[in-house]
Amino acid sequence: QVRTVESGGGLVQAGGSLRLSCAASGMFFSMKTMGWYRQAPGKQRELVASITSGATTTYADSVKGRFTISRDNAKKTVSLQMNSVKPEDTAVYYCNFLTPPIASWGQGTQVTVSS
């Protein structure tokens, strides 16, 4: 069974930084592509960053150059470093496997950026 638990969210001023962490469980973590998603009020969940087993990263245009995704296979964790945050980054952030099977969506971690 695969599972993900997110942490690290909070309230931050525009232009500031925040680091999110995700602890994952399940077999063969190092072989799986992982992603960070976010869902703002009234909007659909969107993929903002992903990282493959070989550490190749991709980013949504809206966060490119500001966010950095990384992973630690020994600890089965995935992180999202958020710099130069903007009010439009306000959302609940989730991590999940992109390689099936995916985990059930948890509560995520709330990020609120004040202007």
PDB file of C-alpha atoms in Angstrom:
ATOM      1  CA  GLN A   1       0.000   0.000   0.000  1.00  0.00           C
ATOM      2  CA  VAL A   2       1.315   3.426  -0.948  1.00  0.00           C
ATOM      3  CA  ARG A   3       0.812   6.477   1.186  1.00  0.00           C
ATOM      4  CA  THR A   4       2.022  10.088   1.285  1.00  0.00           C
ATOM      5  CA  VAL A   5       1.989  12.599   4.140  1.00  0.00           C
ATOM      6  CA  GLU A   6       2.714  16.272   3.478  1.00  0.00           C
ATOM      7  CA  SER A   7       4.052  18.863   5.908  1.00  0.00           C
ATOM      8  CA  GLY A   8       5.717  22.249   6.063  1.00  0.00           C
ATOM      9  CA  GLY A   9       2.943  24.566   4.950  1.00  0.00           C
ATOM     10  CA  GLY A  10       2.064  27.828   6.634  1.00  0.00           C
ATOM     11  CA  LEU A  11       1.605  31.556   6.247  1.00  0.00           C
ATOM     12  CA  VAL A  12       4.327  33.446   4.404  1.00  0.00           C
ATOM     13  CA  GLN A  13       4.641  36.940   2.990  1.00  0.00           C
ATOM     14  CA  ALA A  14       4.937  37.513  -0.728  1.00  0.00           C
ATOM     15  CA  GLY A  15       8.559  37.234  -1.784  1.00  0.00           C
ATOM     16  CA  GLY A  16       9.366  34.840   1.022  1.00  0.00           C
ATOM     17  CA  SER A  17      10.282  31.164   1.049  1.00  0.00           C
ATOM     18  CA  LEU A  18       8.816  27.930   2.322  1.00  0.00           C
ATOM     19  CA  ARG A  19       9.920  24.309   2.157  1.00  0.00           C
ATOM     20  CA  LEU A  20       7.390  21.509   1.920  1.00  0.00           C
ATOM     21  CA  SER A  21       8.168  17.895   2.727  1.00  0.00           C
ATOM     22  CA  CYS A  22       6.463  14.660   1.793  1.00  0.00           C
ATOM     23  CA  ALA A  23       7.028  11.301   3.463  1.00  0.00           C
ATOM     24  CA  ALA A  24       6.099   8.371   1.271  1.00  0.00           C
ATOM     25  CA  SER A  25       5.628   4.693   1.948  1.00  0.00           C
ATOM     26  CA  GLY A  26       5.503   1.767  -0.416  1.00  0.00           C
ATOM     27  CA  MET A  27       7.863  -0.459  -2.293  1.00  0.00           C
ATOM     28  CA  PHE A  28      10.343   0.604  -4.933  1.00  0.00           C
ATOM     29  CA  PHE A  29      10.114   4.308  -4.059  1.00  0.00           C
ATOM     30  CA  SER A  30      13.396   5.064  -5.810  1.00  0.00           C
ATOM     31  CA  MET A  31      11.967   3.778  -9.089  1.00  0.00           C
ATOM     32  CA  LYS A  32       8.851   5.937  -8.999  1.00  0.00           C
ATOM     33  CA  THR A  33       8.204   9.378 -10.447  1.00  0.00           C
ATOM     34  CA  MET A  34       6.870  11.718  -7.754  1.00  0.00           C
ATOM     35  CA  GLY A  35       4.985  14.968  -8.051  1.00  0.00           C
ATOM     36  CA  TRP A  36       3.782  17.970  -6.107  1.00  0.00           C
ATOM     37  CA  TYR A  37       0.279  19.205  -6.848  1.00  0.00           C
ATOM     38  CA  ARG A  38      -1.752  22.119  -5.579  1.00  0.00           C
ATOM     39  CA  GLN A  39      -5.413  23.033  -5.441  1.00  0.00           C
ATOM     40  CA  ALA A  40      -6.572  26.595  -4.917  1.00  0.00           C
ATOM     41  CA  PRO A  41     -10.131  27.382  -3.775  1.00  0.00           C
ATOM     42  CA  GLY A  42     -12.583  26.909  -6.611  1.00  0.00           C
ATOM     43  CA  LYS A  43      -9.941  25.486  -8.944  1.00  0.00           C
ATOM     44  CA  GLN A  44      -8.913  22.037 -10.084  1.00  0.00           C
ATOM     45  CA  ARG A  45      -5.892  20.306  -8.700  1.00  0.00           C
ATOM     46  CA  GLU A  46      -2.815  20.969 -10.858  1.00  0.00           C
ATOM     47  CA  LEU A  47       0.609  19.396 -11.106  1.00  0.00           C
ATOM     48  CA  VAL A  48       3.297  21.964 -10.331  1.00  0.00           C
ATOM     49  CA  ALA A  49       6.477  19.875 -10.248  1.00  0.00           C
ATOM     50  CA  SER A  50       7.632  16.319 -10.818  1.00  0.00           C
ATOM     51  CA  ILE A  51      10.837  14.343 -10.413  1.00  0.00           C
ATOM     52  CA  THR A  52      11.708  11.026 -12.020  1.00  0.00           C
ATOM     53  CA  SER A  53      13.704   8.161 -10.597  1.00  0.00           C
ATOM     54  CA  GLY A  54      16.704   9.613 -12.392  1.00  0.00           C
ATOM     55  CA  ALA A  55      16.083  13.037 -10.807  1.00  0.00           C
ATOM     56  CA  THR A  56      14.880  14.678 -14.005  1.00  0.00           C
ATOM     57  CA  THR A  57      12.589  17.523 -13.015  1.00  0.00           C
ATOM     58  CA  THR A  58       9.737  19.323 -14.728  1.00  0.00           C
ATOM     59  CA  TYR A  59       7.803  22.393 -13.624  1.00  0.00           C
ATOM     60  CA  ALA A  60       4.619  24.192 -14.475  1.00  0.00           C
ATOM     61  CA  ASP A  61       5.307  27.510 -16.181  1.00  0.00           C
ATOM     62  CA  SER A  62       3.745  29.349 -13.265  1.00  0.00           C
ATOM     63  CA  VAL A  63       6.438  28.140 -10.830  1.00  0.00           C
ATOM     64  CA  LYS A  64       9.438  27.654 -13.100  1.00  0.00           C
ATOM     65  CA  GLY A  65      12.511  29.398 -11.738  1.00  0.00           C
ATOM     66  CA  ARG A  66      10.961  29.805  -8.277  1.00  0.00           C
ATOM     67  CA  PHE A  67      10.231  26.271  -7.061  1.00  0.00           C
ATOM     68  CA  THR A  68      12.648  23.345  -6.813  1.00  0.00           C
ATOM     69  CA  ILE A  69      11.635  19.724  -6.324  1.00  0.00           C
ATOM     70  CA  SER A  70      14.080  17.203  -4.875  1.00  0.00           C
ATOM     71  CA  ARG A  71      14.032  13.701  -3.453  1.00  0.00           C
ATOM     72  CA  ASP A  72      15.900  11.566  -0.927  1.00  0.00           C
ATOM     73  CA  ASN A  73      15.447   7.923  -1.865  1.00  0.00           C
ATOM     74  CA  ALA A  74      17.073   6.608   1.323  1.00  0.00           C
ATOM     75  CA  LYS A  75      14.517   8.485   3.427  1.00  0.00           C
ATOM     76  CA  LYS A  76      11.638   8.085   0.948  1.00  0.00           C
ATOM     77  CA  THR A  77      10.973  11.803   0.983  1.00  0.00           C
ATOM     78  CA  VAL A  78      10.225  14.442  -1.632  1.00  0.00           C
ATOM     79  CA  SER A  79      10.657  18.159  -0.978  1.00  0.00           C
ATOM     80  CA  LEU A  80       9.454  21.331  -2.645  1.00  0.00           C
ATOM     81  CA  GLN A  81      11.500  24.469  -2.046  1.00  0.00           C
ATOM     82  CA  MET A  82       9.327  27.485  -2.759  1.00  0.00           C
ATOM     83  CA  ASN A  83      11.101  30.810  -3.255  1.00  0.00           C
ATOM     84  CA  SER A  84       9.801  34.228  -4.266  1.00  0.00           C
ATOM     85  CA  VAL A  85       6.281  33.104  -3.454  1.00  0.00           C
ATOM     86  CA  LYS A  86       3.302  35.030  -4.752  1.00  0.00           C
ATOM     87  CA  PRO A  87      -0.286  35.377  -3.488  1.00  0.00           C
ATOM     88  CA  GLU A  88      -1.404  33.192  -6.391  1.00  0.00           C
ATOM     89  CA  ASP A  89       0.651  30.343  -4.911  1.00  0.00           C
ATOM     90  CA  THR A  90      -1.906  30.121  -2.115  1.00  0.00           C
ATOM     91  CA  ALA A  91      -3.351  26.600  -2.186  1.00  0.00           C
ATOM     92  CA  VAL A  92      -3.392  23.213  -0.512  1.00  0.00           C
ATOM     93  CA  TYR A  93      -0.309  21.329  -1.648  1.00  0.00           C
ATOM     94  CA  TYR A  94      -0.227  17.558  -2.096  1.00  0.00           C
ATOM     95  CA  CYS A  95       2.399  15.074  -3.162  1.00  0.00           C
ATOM     96  CA  ASN A  96       1.730  11.780  -4.859  1.00  0.00           C
ATOM     97  CA  PHE A  97       3.180   9.111  -7.055  1.00  0.00           C
ATOM     98  CA  LEU A  98       2.912   9.698 -10.788  1.00  0.00           C
ATOM     99  CA  THR A  99       3.908   6.090 -11.375  1.00  0.00           C
ATOM    100  CA  PRO A 100       0.949   3.819 -10.521  1.00  0.00           C
ATOM    101  CA  PRO A 101      -0.321   2.864  -8.077  1.00  0.00           C
ATOM    102  CA  ILE A 102      -0.979   6.312  -6.697  1.00  0.00           C
ATOM    103  CA  ALA A 103      -1.790   7.033  -3.083  1.00  0.00           C
ATOM    104  CA  SER A 104      -5.177   8.106  -1.823  1.00  0.00           C
ATOM    105  CA  TRP A 105      -5.253  11.894  -1.643  1.00  0.00           C
ATOM    106  CA  GLY A 106      -4.646  13.039   1.913  1.00  0.00           C
ATOM    107  CA  GLN A 107      -5.277  16.365   3.588  1.00  0.00           C
ATOM    108  CA  GLY A 108      -2.242  18.034   2.041  1.00  0.00           C
ATOM    109  CA  THR A 109      -0.566  21.053   3.573  1.00  0.00           C
ATOM    110  CA  GLN A 110      -1.968  24.575   3.360  1.00  0.00           C
ATOM    111  CA  VAL A 111       0.207  27.362   1.969  1.00  0.00           C
ATOM    112  CA  THR A 112      -1.069  30.899   2.326  1.00  0.00           C
ATOM    113  CA  VAL A 113       0.847  33.809   0.821  1.00  0.00           C
ATOM    114  CA  SER A 114      -0.046  37.266   2.043  1.00  0.00           C
ATOM    115  CA  SER A 115       0.485  40.332  -0.127  1.00  0.00           C
TER     116      SER A 115
END
